[in-house]
Amino acid sequence: MNLDNSGLHHLIATKLDEVGQMYTQKRRELVDALSQAGPCTLPELLEFSDGIAQSSAYRNLTVLEEMGVVRRLVHHGEYGRWELSEELTGHHHHHLVCHSCDVVIDVELPTHIEHLMDEAFETAALGSKFTVDRHNIDIVGTCVDCQETAQA
Amino acid sequence: MNLDNSGLHHLIATKLDEVGQMYTQKRRELVDALSQAGPCTLPELLEFSDGIAQSSAYRNLTVLEEMGVVRRLVHHGEYGRWELSEELTGHHHHHLVCHSCDVVIDVELPTHIEHLMDEAFETAALGSKFTVDRHNIDIVGTCVDCQETAQA
DNA sequence: TGCACGATTAAGAATCATTCTCATTATGGT
DNA sequence: ACCATAATGAGAATGATTCTTAATCGTGCA
């Protein structure tokens, strides 16, 4: 639970400094929460962080998104979710999404599969003359907790 | 533009009839629009359809979704999108998504790639004890129109 | 150290896609 | 035709997110 995020924080601090933005305690807390808990909704972030206002959380997430520090996910739950950007963590990944409770968990796929997919996506995009930048994959199903709840 | 949707309509009519729902003219128009135009936002559907009220469109889409006739997509644009369900069309597909104008276009991938992905997804889900039901893939990039606009 | 300026914060108002309410209208069975 | 049930549409309500604004904080500079 007590991860060393000093490298991460230093990277972000430099990034924000370049455009005259401050890396405040509140922003640090948001990053720590995302770093520890993975993709979070706003209410989850408010619990993790210590007394940050809702409006400040939204504004800071927007700023951090513009800086490429976090990325906003959008699924079917009532709240959006936020995660640290792959650019920052260096880990390309995808998501297990529970269609019962909307929880989101990171997964990585073998690199040879990623290569095959990238090729297939490029080919598929050709027909519509699309330029491909990236891909998002949601593996949708039921998480352990919801499987157990359904059984009981 | 004048596709023959009689088979499709018959299937849906039967499906709705089984649960005492009517397949009205308005609902038929929504299905026709989706069948011709692919994934649509609500404003797009209102244009296609002839004088349907906004609230009725939303309500009908919700009903049709519960019947498994349509599926709701959620991306980053201001509006949600709707498409005919794969169960109904029989065509498993994915989406090209333009991050500039939010347009969504259907694409199909070779079946051998789908098989490889399914295996990889099952394996990836094991670690979190997830039960996999399906997968959604967004190939994100820039559509032709936005490429041209950017150039000009 | 103290000051001044710009950035950040937070409370609450505003926005706006979506959902809900309810009175009216259409439909199908008898 | 009559009735029960379902669908429609206008407008109100909801609620996540964004915006406004006044107060506070941090940093650099004298």
CSV table of C-alpha atoms (C1' of nucleotides) in Angstrom, one decimal:
chain,number,residue,atom,x,y,z
A,1,MET,CA,0.0,0.0,0.0
A,2,ASN,CA,3.0,2.3,0.5
A,3,LEU,CA,4.3,2.4,-3.0
A,4,ASP,CA,7.2,4.5,-3.9
A,5,ASN,CA,5.9,7.0,-6.4
A,6,SER,CA,8.8,9.4,-6.3
A,7,GLY,CA,9.8,8.7,-9.8
A,8,LEU,CA,6.3,9.1,-11.1
A,9,HIS,CA,5.8,12.3,-9.1
A,10,HIS,CA,9.0,13.8,-10.3
A,11,LEU,CA,8.1,13.1,-13.9
A,12,ILE,CA,4.7,14.8,-13.5
A,13,ALA,CA,6.1,17.7,-11.6
A,14,THR,CA,8.5,18.4,-14.4
A,15,LYS,CA,5.8,18.1,-16.9
A,16,LEU,CA,3.5,20.5,-15.2
A,17,ASP,CA,6.3,23.0,-14.4
A,18,GLU,CA,7.0,23.3,-18.1
A,19,VAL,CA,3.6,24.9,-18.7
A,20,GLY,CA,3.4,26.9,-15.4
A,21,GLN,CA,1.1,24.5,-13.6
A,22,MET,CA,1.7,23.5,-10.0
A,23,TYR,CA,1.9,20.0,-8.8
A,24,THR,CA,-0.1,20.5,-5.6
A,25,GLN,CA,-0.8,18.2,-2.7
A,26,LYS,CA,-4.3,17.6,-4.0
A,27,ARG,CA,-3.1,16.6,-7.4
A,28,ARG,CA,-0.5,14.4,-5.9
A,29,GLU,CA,-3.2,12.6,-3.9
A,30,LEU,CA,-5.3,12.0,-7.0
A,31,VAL,CA,-2.2,10.5,-8.8
A,32,ASP,CA,-1.4,8.3,-5.7
A,33,ALA,CA,-5.0,7.1,-5.6
A,34,LEU,CA,-5.0,6.2,-9.3
A,35,SER,CA,-1.6,4.6,-8.9
A,36,GLN,CA,-2.7,2.3,-6.1
A,37,ALA,CA,-6.4,1.6,-7.0
A,38,GLY,CA,-6.4,1.5,-10.8
A,39,PRO,CA,-9.3,3.0,-12.8
A,40,CYS,CA,-11.4,5.0,-10.3
A,41,THR,CA,-14.7,6.9,-10.4
A,42,LEU,CA,-15.0,10.3,-9.0
A,43,PRO,CA,-16.7,9.2,-5.7
A,44,GLU,CA,-13.9,6.6,-5.3
A,45,LEU,CA,-11.3,9.3,-5.7
A,46,LEU,CA,-13.0,11.6,-3.2
A,47,GLU,CA,-12.8,8.8,-0.6
A,48,PHE,CA,-9.2,8.1,-1.2
A,49,SER,CA,-8.1,11.7,-1.2
A,50,ASP,CA,-8.3,13.7,1.9
A,51,GLY,CA,-11.0,16.4,1.8
A,52,ILE,CA,-10.7,17.5,-1.8
A,53,ALA,CA,-13.8,19.3,-3.1
A,54,GLN,CA,-15.7,17.6,-5.9
A,55,SER,CA,-15.3,20.6,-8.2
A,56,SER,CA,-11.6,20.7,-7.6
A,57,ALA,CA,-11.3,17.0,-8.3
A,58,TYR,CA,-13.0,17.4,-11.6
A,59,ARG,CA,-11.0,20.4,-12.6
A,60,ASN,CA,-7.7,18.8,-11.6
A,61,LEU,CA,-8.5,15.6,-13.5
A,62,THR,CA,-9.2,17.8,-16.5
A,63,VAL,CA,-5.9,19.6,-16.2
A,64,LEU,CA,-4.0,16.3,-15.7
A,65,GLU,CA,-5.8,14.9,-18.7
A,66,GLU,CA,-4.7,17.8,-20.9
A,67,MET,CA,-1.1,17.3,-19.7
A,68,GLY,CA,-1.3,13.6,-20.7
A,69,VAL,CA,-1.0,12.4,-17.1
A,70,VAL,CA,-4.4,10.7,-16.8
A,71,ARG,CA,-6.9,9.4,-19.2
A,72,ARG,CA,-10.7,9.4,-18.9
A,73,LEU,CA,-12.5,6.2,-19.5
A,74,VAL,CA,-16.2,6.0,-20.4
A,75,HIS,CA,-18.3,2.9,-19.8
A,76,HIS,CA,-21.9,2.2,-18.9
A,77,GLY,CA,-21.8,3.0,-15.2
A,78,GLU,CA,-23.2,6.3,-13.9
A,79,TYR,CA,-19.7,7.8,-13.4
A,80,GLY,CA,-16.8,8.1,-15.7
A,81,ARG,CA,-13.5,6.6,-14.7
A,82,TRP,CA,-9.9,7.8,-14.6
A,83,GLU,CA,-6.6,6.1,-14.9
A,84,LEU,CA,-3.0,7.0,-15.2
A,85,SER,CA,-2.0,7.4,-18.9
A,86,GLU,CA,-0.1,4.6,-20.5
A,87,GLU,CA,2.4,7.2,-21.7
A,88,LEU,CA,3.2,7.7,-18.1
A,89,THR,CA,3.2,4.2,-16.7
A,90,GLY,CA,4.7,2.6,-19.8
A,91,HIS,CA,2.3,-0.3,-19.5
A,92,HIS,CA,0.0,-0.9,-22.5
A,93,HIS,CA,-3.1,-2.7,-21.1
A,94,HIS,CA,-6.8,-3.3,-21.5
A,95,HIS,CA,-9.8,-3.7,-19.3
A,96,LEU,CA,-11.9,-6.4,-17.7
A,97,VAL,CA,-15.3,-4.8,-17.2
A,98,CYS,CA,-18.0,-6.3,-15.0
A,99,HIS,CA,-21.4,-5.6,-16.6
A,100,SER,CA,-23.0,-6.2,-13.2
A,101,CYS,CA,-21.2,-3.8,-10.9
A,102,ASP,CA,-19.2,-1.8,-13.5
A,103,VAL,CA,-15.8,-2.5,-11.8
A,104,VAL,CA,-12.8,-2.1,-14.1
A,105,ILE,CA,-9.6,-4.1,-13.8
A,106,ASP,CA,-6.4,-3.8,-15.8
A,107,VAL,CA,-5.0,-6.7,-17.9
A,108,GLU,CA,-2.1,-7.0,-20.2
A,109,LEU,CA,-2.0,-9.2,-23.2
A,110,PRO,CA,1.0,-11.1,-24.7
A,111,THR,CA,3.0,-8.9,-27.1
A,112,HIS,CA,2.6,-11.3,-30.0
A,113,ILE,CA,-1.2,-11.0,-29.7
A,114,GLU,CA,-0.9,-7.2,-29.6
A,115,HIS,CA,1.2,-7.3,-32.8
A,116,LEU,CA,-1.3,-9.5,-34.6
A,117,MET,CA,-4.1,-7.2,-33.5
A,118,ASP,CA,-2.3,-4.1,-34.6
A,119,GLU,CA,-1.8,-5.5,-38.0
A,120,ALA,CA,-5.5,-6.7,-38.2
A,121,PHE,CA,-6.7,-3.2,-37.1
A,122,GLU,CA,-4.5,-1.4,-39.6
A,123,THR,CA,-5.9,-3.6,-42.4
A,124,ALA,CA,-9.5,-3.2,-41.2
A,125,ALA,CA,-9.0,0.6,-41.1
A,126,LEU,CA,-7.8,0.7,-44.7
A,127,GLY,CA,-11.2,0.2,-46.2
A,128,SER,CA,-12.5,3.4,-44.5
A,129,LYS,CA,-9.2,5.3,-45.0
A,130,PHE,CA,-8.9,5.7,-41.2
A,131,THR,CA,-5.6,6.6,-39.6
A,132,VAL,CA,-5.2,4.4,-36.6
A,133,ASP,CA,-3.7,5.9,-33.4
A,134,ARG,CA,-4.5,3.3,-30.8
A,135,HIS,CA,-7.0,0.7,-29.7
A,136,ASN,CA,-9.1,0.1,-26.6
A,137,ILE,CA,-10.3,-3.3,-25.7
A,138,ASP,CA,-13.0,-4.1,-23.1
A,139,ILE,CA,-13.3,-7.7,-22.1
A,140,VAL,CA,-16.8,-7.7,-20.7
A,141,GLY,CA,-18.1,-10.3,-18.2
A,142,THR,CA,-18.8,-10.9,-14.5
A,143,CYS,CA,-16.3,-10.3,-11.7
A,144,VAL,CA,-15.7,-12.8,-8.9
A,145,ASP,CA,-17.8,-10.9,-6.4
A,146,CYS,CA,-20.8,-10.7,-8.7
A,147,GLN,CA,-20.5,-14.4,-9.6
A,148,GLU,CA,-20.7,-15.2,-5.9
A,149,THR,CA,-23.6,-12.8,-5.2
A,150,ALA,CA,-25.5,-14.4,-8.1
A,151,GLN,CA,-25.0,-17.9,-6.6
A,152,ALA,CA,-26.2,-17.0,-3.1
B,1,MET,CA,-31.1,3.4,-49.7
B,2,ASN,CA,-34.3,1.3,-50.0
B,3,LEU,CA,-33.1,-1.8,-48.2
B,4,ASP,CA,-35.5,-4.7,-47.7
B,5,ASN,CA,-35.8,-5.0,-44.0
B,6,SER,CA,-38.9,-7.2,-44.0
B,7,GLY,CA,-37.0,-10.2,-42.5
B,8,LEU,CA,-35.5,-8.0,-39.8
B,9,HIS,CA,-38.9,-6.3,-39.1
B,10,HIS,CA,-40.7,-9.7,-38.9
B,11,LEU,CA,-38.1,-11.0,-36.4
B,12,ILE,CA,-38.5,-8.0,-34.2
B,13,ALA,CA,-42.2,-8.0,-34.4
B,14,THR,CA,-42.4,-11.6,-33.2
B,15,LYS,CA,-39.9,-10.8,-30.4
B,16,LEU,CA,-41.9,-7.8,-29.1
B,17,ASP,CA,-45.2,-9.7,-29.5
B,18,GLU,CA,-44.1,-12.4,-27.2
B,19,VAL,CA,-43.9,-9.9,-24.3
B,20,GLY,CA,-47.0,-7.9,-25.3
B,21,GLN,CA,-45.1,-5.0,-26.8
B,22,MET,CA,-46.2,-3.3,-30.0
B,23,TYR,CA,-43.9,-2.9,-33.0
B,24,THR,CA,-45.2,0.6,-33.9
B,25,GLN,CA,-44.4,2.8,-36.9
B,26,LYS,CA,-42.0,4.9,-34.7
B,27,ARG,CA,-40.1,1.9,-33.5
B,28,ARG,CA,-39.9,0.7,-37.1
B,29,GLU,CA,-38.4,4.0,-38.2
B,30,LEU,CA,-35.8,3.8,-35.5
B,31,VAL,CA,-34.8,0.4,-36.6
B,32,ASP,CA,-34.7,1.4,-40.3
B,33,ALA,CA,-32.5,4.4,-39.5
B,34,LEU,CA,-30.0,2.2,-37.5
B,35,SER,CA,-30.1,-0.4,-40.2
B,36,GLN,CA,-29.2,2.1,-42.9
B,37,ALA,CA,-26.9,4.5,-41.0
B,38,GLY,CA,-25.1,2.3,-38.5
B,39,PRO,CA,-24.3,3.6,-35.0
B,40,CYS,CA,-26.4,6.8,-34.5
B,41,THR,CA,-26.7,9.5,-31.9
B,42,LEU,CA,-30.1,10.6,-30.7
B,43,PRO,CA,-30.1,13.9,-32.8
B,44,GLU,CA,-29.2,11.8,-35.9
B,45,LEU,CA,-32.1,9.5,-35.2
B,46,LEU,CA,-34.5,12.4,-34.8
B,47,GLU,CA,-33.5,13.7,-38.2
B,48,PHE,CA,-33.9,10.3,-39.9
B,49,SER,CA,-37.2,9.5,-38.3
B,50,ASP,CA,-40.3,11.5,-39.2
B,51,GLY,CA,-41.4,13.7,-36.3
B,52,ILE,CA,-40.8,11.4,-33.4
B,53,ALA,CA,-40.6,13.1,-30.0
B,54,GLN,CA,-37.3,13.2,-28.2
B,55,SER,CA,-38.7,11.5,-25.1
B,56,SER,CA,-40.4,8.8,-27.2
B,57,ALA,CA,-37.1,8.1,-29.1
B,58,TYR,CA,-35.3,7.6,-25.8
B,59,ARG,CA,-38.1,5.5,-24.3
B,60,ASN,CA,-38.3,3.3,-27.4
B,61,LEU,CA,-34.6,2.8,-27.6
B,62,THR,CA,-34.6,1.7,-24.0
B,63,VAL,CA,-37.4,-0.7,-24.7
B,64,LEU,CA,-35.7,-2.1,-27.8
B,65,GLU,CA,-32.5,-2.4,-25.8
B,66,GLU,CA,-34.3,-4.5,-23.1
B,67,MET,CA,-35.6,-6.7,-25.9
B,68,GLY,CA,-32.1,-7.2,-27.3
B,69,VAL,CA,-32.9,-5.4,-30.5
B,70,VAL,CA,-30.5,-2.5,-30.1
B,71,ARG,CA,-27.4,-1.9,-28.1
B,72,ARG,CA,-26.2,1.3,-26.5
B,73,LEU,CA,-22.7,2.4,-27.1
B,74,VAL,CA,-20.8,4.9,-25.0
B,75,HIS,CA,-17.8,6.9,-26.2
B,76,HIS,CA,-16.4,10.4,-25.5
B,77,GLY,CA,-18.8,12.5,-27.6
B,78,GLU,CA,-21.7,14.4,-26.0
B,79,TYR,CA,-24.3,11.9,-27.1
B,80,GLY,CA,-24.6,8.2,-26.6
B,81,ARG,CA,-24.9,6.0,-29.7
B,82,TRP,CA,-27.2,3.2,-30.7
B,83,GLU,CA,-26.8,0.3,-33.1
B,84,LEU,CA,-28.7,-2.9,-34.0
B,85,SER,CA,-27.6,-5.7,-31.8
B,86,GLU,CA,-25.3,-8.4,-33.1
B,87,GLU,CA,-27.7,-11.0,-32.0
B,88,LEU,CA,-30.2,-9.6,-34.5
B,89,THR,CA,-27.9,-8.8,-37.4
B,90,GLY,CA,-25.7,-11.8,-36.9
B,91,HIS,CA,-22.6,-9.8,-37.7
B,92,HIS,CA,-20.0,-9.6,-35.0
B,93,HIS,CA,-18.1,-6.4,-35.5
B,94,HIS,CA,-16.0,-3.7,-33.9
B,95,HIS,CA,-15.7,0.1,-34.3
B,96,LEU,CA,-13.5,2.6,-35.9
B,97,VAL,CA,-13.8,5.8,-33.7
B,98,CYS,CA,-12.7,9.2,-34.9
B,99,HIS,CA,-11.3,11.1,-31.9
B,100,SER,CA,-11.8,14.3,-33.7
B,101,CYS,CA,-15.5,14.2,-34.8
B,102,ASP,CA,-16.6,11.2,-32.8
B,103,VAL,CA,-18.0,9.4,-35.8
B,104,VAL,CA,-18.3,5.6,-35.4
B,105,ILE,CA,-18.0,3.1,-38.3
B,106,ASP,CA,-18.4,-0.7,-38.2
B,107,VAL,CA,-15.6,-3.0,-39.1
B,108,GLU,CA,-15.3,-6.8,-39.2
B,109,LEU,CA,-12.1,-8.7,-38.4
B,110,PRO,CA,-11.0,-12.0,-39.9
B,111,THR,CA,-12.4,-14.9,-38.0
B,112,HIS,CA,-9.0,-16.4,-37.2
B,113,ILE,CA,-8.0,-13.2,-35.5
B,114,GLU,CA,-11.3,-13.2,-33.5
B,115,HIS,CA,-10.4,-16.8,-32.4
B,116,LEU,CA,-6.9,-15.8,-31.3
B,117,MET,CA,-8.3,-12.8,-29.4
B,118,ASP,CA,-11.0,-14.9,-27.7
B,119,GLU,CA,-8.4,-17.3,-26.4
B,120,ALA,CA,-6.1,-14.5,-25.3
B,121,PHE,CA,-9.0,-12.8,-23.5
B,122,GLU,CA,-10.0,-16.0,-21.7
B,123,THR,CA,-6.5,-16.5,-20.5
B,124,ALA,CA,-6.1,-12.9,-19.4
B,125,ALA,CA,-9.4,-13.1,-17.5
B,126,LEU,CA,-8.3,-16.2,-15.6
B,127,GLY,CA,-6.0,-14.3,-13.3
B,128,SER,CA,-8.9,-12.2,-12.0
B,129,LYS,CA,-11.4,-15.1,-12.1
B,130,PHE,CA,-13.5,-13.1,-14.5
B,131,THR,CA,-16.2,-14.9,-16.5
B,132,VAL,CA,-16.0,-13.5,-20.1
B,133,ASP,CA,-19.2,-12.8,-22.0
B,134,ARG,CA,-18.0,-10.7,-24.9
B,135,HIS,CA,-15.5,-8.1,-26.0
B,136,ASN,CA,-15.7,-4.6,-27.4
B,137,ILE,CA,-12.9,-3.2,-29.5
B,138,ASP,CA,-12.5,0.5,-30.5
B,139,ILE,CA,-9.9,1.3,-33.1
B,140,VAL,CA,-9.3,4.9,-32.4
B,141,GLY,CA,-7.9,7.3,-35.0
B,142,THR,CA,-8.9,10.0,-37.5
B,143,CYS,CA,-11.5,9.6,-40.2
B,144,VAL,CA,-11.0,10.8,-43.8
B,145,ASP,CA,-13.0,14.0,-43.4
B,146,CYS,CA,-11.0,15.1,-40.4
B,147,GLN,CA,-7.7,14.2,-42.0
B,148,GLU,CA,-8.7,16.5,-44.9
B,149,THR,CA,-9.9,19.3,-42.6
B,150,ALA,CA,-6.6,19.2,-40.7
B,151,GLN,CA,-4.7,19.5,-44.0
B,152,ALA,CA,-6.6,22.5,-45.3
C,1,DT,C1',10.6,39.2,6.1
C,2,DG,C1',6.9,41.2,3.6
C,3,DC,C1',4.4,42.1,-0.8
C,4,DA,C1',2.3,41.3,-5.1
C,5,DC,C1',0.8,38.5,-8.6
C,6,DG,C1',-0.8,34.5,-10.6
C,7,DA,C1',-2.4,29.9,-9.8
C,8,DT,C1',-5.5,26.9,-6.9
C,9,DT,C1',-9.3,25.9,-4.2
C,10,DA,C1',-14.2,25.2,-3.0
C,11,DA,C1',-19.1,26.3,-2.7
C,12,DG,C1',-22.7,26.7,-5.2
C,13,DA,C1',-25.0,27.9,-9.6
C,14,DA,C1',-25.5,26.4,-14.3
C,15,DT,C1',-25.5,23.1,-18.2
C,16,DC,C1',-27.5,19.6,-20.7
C,17,DA,C1',-28.1,14.6,-22.0
C,18,DT,C1',-31.2,11.5,-20.3
C,19,DT,C1',-35.1,9.9,-17.5
C,20,DC,C1',-39.5,10.5,-15.6
C,21,DT,C1',-44.6,12.1,-15.2
C,22,DC,C1',-48.9,12.3,-16.7
C,23,DA,C1',-52.6,13.5,-19.7
C,24,DT,C1',-53.9,12.3,-24.3
C,25,DT,C1',-54.2,9.2,-28.1
C,26,DA,C1',-53.9,4.9,-30.6
C,27,DT,C1',-54.4,-0.2,-30.7
C,28,DG,C1',-56.2,-4.9,-30.3
C,29,DG,C1',-59.4,-8.2,-28.5
C,30,DT,C1',-64.1,-9.2,-27.6
D,1,DA,C1',-68.6,0.1,-30.4
D,2,DC,C1',-66.3,-0.7,-25.6
D,3,DC,C1',-62.7,-1.6,-22.7
D,4,DA,C1',-58.3,-2.4,-21.2
D,5,DT,C1',-53.8,-1.8,-22.1
D,6,DA,C1',-49.9,0.3,-24.5
D,7,DA,C1',-47.7,4.2,-26.9
D,8,DT,C1',-47.0,9.0,-27.5
D,9,DG,C1',-45.3,13.8,-26.6
D,10,DA,C1',-44.7,18.0,-23.8
D,11,DG,C1',-42.6,19.4,-20.2
D,12,DA,C1',-40.6,18.7,-15.5
D,13,DA,C1',-37.0,16.4,-12.9
D,14,DT,C1',-32.6,14.2,-12.3
D,15,DG,C1',-27.8,14.1,-11.8
D,16,DA,C1',-23.0,13.9,-13.5
D,17,DT,C1',-20.1,17.3,-15.0
D,18,DT,C1',-18.7,22.1,-15.9
D,19,DC,C1',-18.5,27.0,-14.9
D,20,DT,C1',-18.4,31.2,-11.9
D,21,DT,C1',-16.5,33.7,-8.4
D,22,DA,C1',-14.6,35.0,-4.1
D,23,DA,C1',-11.2,33.5,-0.9
D,24,DT,C1',-6.7,31.3,-0.2
D,25,DC,C1',-2.2,29.6,-1.2
D,26,DG,C1',2.7,29.6,-3.3
D,27,DT,C1',6.4,31.6,-5.4
D,28,DG,C1',9.5,35.0,-6.8
D,29,DC,C1',11.3,39.3,-5.8
D,30,DA,C1',12.7,43.5,-3.4
